[in-house]
PDB file of C-alpha atoms in Angstrom:
ATOM      1  CA  LEU Q 300      38.877  13.572-177.489  1.00 55.00           C
ATOM      2  CA  HIS Q 301      39.543  10.066-176.235  1.00 62.00           C
ATOM      3  CA  ASN Q 302      40.802  11.054-172.799  1.00 73.00           C
ATOM      4  CA  ARG Q 303      37.794  12.428-170.915  1.00 79.00           C
ATOM      5  CA  GLU Q 304      39.964  13.504-167.952  1.00 80.00           C
ATOM      6  CA  LEU Q 305      41.995  15.820-170.186  1.00 81.00           C
ATOM      7  CA  VAL Q 306      38.941  17.227-171.952  1.00 83.00           C
ATOM      8  CA  ASP Q 307      37.226  17.972-168.624  1.00 86.00           C
ATOM      9  CA  ARG Q 308      40.123  20.287-167.686  1.00 86.00           C
ATOM     10  CA  MET Q 309      39.812  22.303-170.905  1.00 87.00           C
ATOM     11  CA  SER Q 310      37.870  25.518-171.307  1.00 88.00           C
ATOM     12  CA  PRO Q 311      34.955  25.545-173.790  1.00 90.00           C
ATOM     13  CA  GLU Q 312      37.118  27.578-176.176  1.00 91.00           C
ATOM     14  CA  GLU Q 313      39.924  24.989-175.997  1.00 89.00           C
ATOM     15  CA  VAL Q 314      37.462  22.153-176.683  1.00 89.00           C
ATOM     16  CA  GLU Q 315      36.024  24.015-179.686  1.00 92.00           C
ATOM     17  CA  TYR Q 316      39.528  24.749-180.999  1.00 92.00           C
ATOM     18  CA  LEU Q 317      40.498  21.095-180.521  1.00 89.00           C
ATOM     19  CA  LYS Q 318      37.439  19.904-182.466  1.00 90.00           C
ATOM     20  CA  THR Q 319      38.010  22.382-185.303  1.00 94.00           C
ATOM     21  CA  TYR Q 320      41.736  21.646-185.502  1.00 94.00           C
ATOM     22  CA  GLY Q 321      41.096  17.903-185.345  1.00 91.00           C
ATOM     23  CA  GLY Q 322      38.610  18.152-188.197  1.00 92.00           C
ATOM     24  CA  LEU Q 323      41.060  20.094-190.361  1.00 94.00           C
ATOM     25  CA  VAL Q 324      43.911  17.668-189.673  1.00 93.00           C
ATOM     26  CA  GLU Q 325      41.675  14.652-190.334  1.00 89.00           C
ATOM     27  CA  ARG Q 326      40.504  16.045-193.689  1.00 90.00           C
ATOM     28  CA  HIS Q 327      44.083  16.861-194.688  1.00 91.00           C
ATOM     29  CA  PHE Q 328      45.377  13.382-193.830  1.00 85.00           C
ATOM     30  CA  ASN Q 329      42.412  11.706-195.519  1.00 84.00           C
ATOM     31  CA  ARG Q 330      43.119  13.592-198.735  1.00 86.00           C
ATOM     32  CA  THR Q 331      46.900  13.250-198.750  1.00 86.00           C
ATOM     33  CA  VAL Q 332      47.746   9.949-197.034  1.00 80.00           C
ATOM     34  CA  LEU Q 333      44.988   7.827-195.594  1.00 69.00           C
ATOM     35  CA  ASN Q 334      42.982   7.314-198.776  1.00 77.00           C
ATOM     36  CA  ALA Q 335      45.971   5.349-200.102  1.00 80.00           C
ATOM     37  CA  MET Q 336      46.388   3.212-196.948  1.00 77.00           C
ATOM     38  CA  PRO Q 337      44.653  -0.080-196.184  1.00 79.00           C
ATOM     39  CA  LYS Q 338      41.665   0.405-193.836  1.00 75.00           C
ATOM     40  CA  GLU Q 339      43.219  -1.774-191.095  1.00 76.00           C
ATOM     41  CA  ALA Q 340      46.222   0.536-190.814  1.00 75.00           C
ATOM     42  CA  TRP Q 341      43.945   3.595-190.717  1.00 68.00           C
ATOM     43  CA  ARG Q 342      41.917   2.210-187.773  1.00 74.00           C
ATOM     44  CA  LYS Q 343      45.074   1.802-185.671  1.00 75.00           C
ATOM     45  CA  LEU Q 344      45.753   5.554-185.936  1.00 72.00           C
ATOM     46  CA  ASN Q 345      42.573   6.283-183.963  1.00 74.00           C
ATOM     47  CA  GLU Q 346      43.585   4.302-180.867  1.00 77.00           C
ATOM     48  CA  PRO Q 347      43.917   6.238-177.569  1.00 75.00           C
ATOM     49  CA  ASP Q 348      47.552   5.204-177.047  1.00 75.00           C
ATOM     50  CA  MET Q 349      48.487   7.190-180.178  1.00 73.00           C
ATOM     51  CA  ILE Q 350      47.897  10.452-178.264  1.00 72.00           C
ATOM     52  CA  ASP Q 351      51.053  12.253-177.178  1.00 76.00           C
ATOM     53  CA  SER Q 352      51.640  13.038-173.540  1.00 80.00           C
ATOM     54  CA  PRO Q 353      53.172  16.314-172.358  1.00 83.00           C
ATOM     55  CA  ASP Q 354      56.929  16.748-172.220  1.00 87.00           C
ATOM     56  CA  LEU Q 355      57.529  16.590-168.475  1.00 89.00           C
ATOM     57  CA  ASP Q 356      61.044  18.034-168.867  1.00 91.00           C
ATOM     58  CA  ALA Q 357      59.793  21.146-170.681  1.00 92.00           C
ATOM     59  CA  TYR Q 358      59.837  24.444-168.823  1.00 93.00           C
ATOM     60  CA  VAL Q 359      56.486  26.239-168.663  1.00 94.00           C
ATOM     61  CA  PHE Q 360      55.226  29.644-167.564  1.00 95.00           C
ATOM     62  CA  CYS Q 361      52.627  29.430-164.827  1.00 95.00           C
ATOM     63  CA  LYS Q 362      50.740  31.396-162.180  1.00 96.00           C
ATOM     64  CA  VAL Q 363      50.264  30.149-158.633  1.00 96.00           C
ATOM     65  CA  LEU Q 364      46.614  30.421-157.548  1.00 96.00           C
ATOM     66  CA  GLU Q 365      47.039  28.955-154.056  1.00 95.00           C
ATOM     67  CA  THR Q 366      50.174  28.767-151.920  1.00 95.00           C
ATOM     68  CA  VAL Q 367      51.994  25.554-152.847  1.00 94.00           C
ATOM     69  CA  GLU Q 368      55.197  23.705-152.089  1.00 93.00           C
ATOM     70  CA  ILE Q 369      57.057  22.612-155.205  1.00 92.00           C
ATOM     71  CA  ASP Q 370      59.713  19.922-155.174  1.00 90.00           C
ATOM     72  CA  SER Q 371      62.021  20.885-158.033  1.00 84.00           C
ATOM     73  CA  SER Q 372      63.688  17.468-157.969  1.00 85.00           C
ATOM     74  CA  ILE Q 373      60.545  15.619-159.133  1.00 82.00           C
ATOM     75  CA  GLY Q 374      61.344  13.846-162.390  1.00 72.00           C
ATOM     76  CA  ASP Q 375      64.870  15.268-162.473  1.00 68.00           C
ATOM     77  CA  LYS Q 376      66.892  12.687-164.440  1.00 60.00           C
ATOM     78  CA  LYS Q 377      70.249  14.208-163.434  1.00 55.00           C
ATOM     79  CA  LYS Q 378      69.359  14.096-159.747  1.00 52.00           C
ATOM     80  CA  LYS Q 379      68.158  10.488-160.061  1.00 53.00           C
ATOM     81  CA  ALA Q 380      71.438   9.529-161.736  1.00 54.00           C
ATOM     82  CA  SER Q 381      73.360  11.337-159.005  1.00 51.00           C
ATOM     83  CA  ARG Q 382      71.391   9.524-156.287  1.00 51.00           C
ATOM     84  CA  ALA Q 383      71.965   6.176-158.001  1.00 54.00           C
ATOM     85  CA  ALA Q 384      75.706   6.840-158.159  1.00 54.00           C
ATOM     86  CA  ARG Q 385      75.770   7.815-154.473  1.00 52.00           C
ATOM     87  CA  ASP Q 386      73.815   4.684-153.566  1.00 54.00           C
ATOM     88  CA  GLU Q 387      76.385   2.566-155.391  1.00 57.00           C
ATOM     89  CA  ASP Q 388      79.170   4.334-153.449  1.00 53.00           C
ATOM     90  CA  ASP Q 389      77.339   3.458-150.191  1.00 49.00           C
ATOM     91  CA  SER Q 390      77.462   7.129-149.247  1.00 47.00           C
ATOM     92  CA  ASP Q 391      75.368   8.264-146.262  1.00 45.00           C
ATOM     93  CA  GLU Q 392      74.717  11.755-147.668  1.00 46.00           C
ATOM     94  CA  ASP Q 393      71.140  12.996-147.553  1.00 45.00           C
ATOM     95  CA  ASP Q 394      69.134  13.892-150.681  1.00 45.00           C
ATOM     96  CA  GLU Q 395      69.541  17.658-150.348  1.00 51.00           C
ATOM     97  CA  ASP Q 396      71.669  19.601-152.800  1.00 48.00           C
ATOM     98  CA  GLU Q 397      74.342  22.184-151.978  1.00 56.00           C
ATOM     99  CA  MET Q 398      71.717  24.917-151.602  1.00 59.00           C
ATOM    100  CA  GLY Q 399      69.553  22.938-149.150  1.00 62.00           C
ATOM    101  CA  SER Q 400      66.165  21.418-149.720  1.00 74.00           C
ATOM    102  CA  SER Q 401      64.734  21.121-153.234  1.00 84.00           C
ATOM    103  CA  ILE Q 402      61.269  21.975-151.877  1.00 89.00           C
ATOM    104  CA  GLN Q 403      60.261  25.615-152.198  1.00 90.00           C
ATOM    105  CA  GLU Q 404      57.080  27.400-151.134  1.00 93.00           C
ATOM    106  CA  HIS Q 405      55.430  29.750-153.623  1.00 94.00           C
ATOM    107  CA  SER Q 406      52.612  32.058-152.573  1.00 94.00           C
ATOM    108  CA  ALA Q 407      49.385  32.780-154.429  1.00 95.00           C
ATOM    109  CA  GLY Q 408      49.845  35.332-157.195  1.00 94.00           C
ATOM    110  CA  SER Q 409      53.432  34.296-157.964  1.00 94.00           C
ATOM    111  CA  PHE Q 410      54.527  33.746-161.534  1.00 96.00           C
ATOM    112  CA  LEU Q 411      57.022  30.970-162.220  1.00 94.00           C
ATOM    113  CA  ILE Q 412      59.052  29.294-164.900  1.00 94.00           C
ATOM    114  CA  ALA Q 413      59.299  25.655-163.851  1.00 93.00           C
ATOM    115  CA  ARG Q 414      59.682  22.162-165.254  1.00 93.00           C
ATOM    116  CA  PHE Q 415      56.244  20.729-165.954  1.00 93.00           C
ATOM    117  CA  ALA Q 416      57.080  17.548-164.002  1.00 93.00           C
ATOM    118  CA  ALA Q 417      57.566  19.605-160.838  1.00 93.00           C
ATOM    119  CA  ILE Q 418      54.204  21.397-161.074  1.00 94.00           C
ATOM    120  CA  GLN Q 419      52.017  18.844-162.879  1.00 93.00           C
ATOM    121  CA  LYS Q 420      50.293  17.687-159.679  1.00 93.00           C
ATOM    122  CA  HIS Q 421      49.394  21.270-158.750  1.00 95.00           C
ATOM    123  CA  VAL Q 422      48.089  22.005-162.265  1.00 93.00           C
ATOM    124  CA  LEU Q 423      45.816  18.956-162.111  1.00 91.00           C
ATOM    125  CA  GLU Q 424      44.564  20.055-158.675  1.00 93.00           C
ATOM    126  CA  GLY Q 425      43.846  23.598-159.913  1.00 93.00           C
ATOM    127  CA  ARG Q 426      46.406  25.305-157.658  1.00 95.00           C
ATOM    128  CA  ILE Q 427      48.566  26.440-160.583  1.00 95.00           C
ATOM    129  CA  VAL Q 428      47.524  27.482-164.092  1.00 95.00           C
ATOM    130  CA  LEU Q 429      49.711  27.341-167.179  1.00 94.00           C
ATOM    131  CA  LEU Q 430      50.126  30.597-169.084  1.00 91.00           C
ATOM    132  CA  VAL Q 431      50.191  30.733-172.856  1.00 76.00           C
TER     133      VAL Q 431
END
């Protein structure tokens, strides 16, 4: 629970689950591993930078709560590599793909499967919710 911004976005049930799960994991590691480690090494495991961040390339199920425009090229490694190659070739092509713009509008009530990188901003702003 080091990152207050993340905890503030969680529901009370998620926070309770996180606390319970964290307690179980901590007890397990104390019994099986940490009791045999030097205390200095154990303290480093509790630092905030040890917390994983979400996989931005993972596809997620979500529901659109407010009409949004989603740029599907955000964080797209293949598209970045393609742009870099075009820049090296001194090509004057624009950044649109064969199908046109990578920006799409999605209306409220829509359900999507999208890369998390493309919708992360909207999730943080409360315009899209992730579905479990």
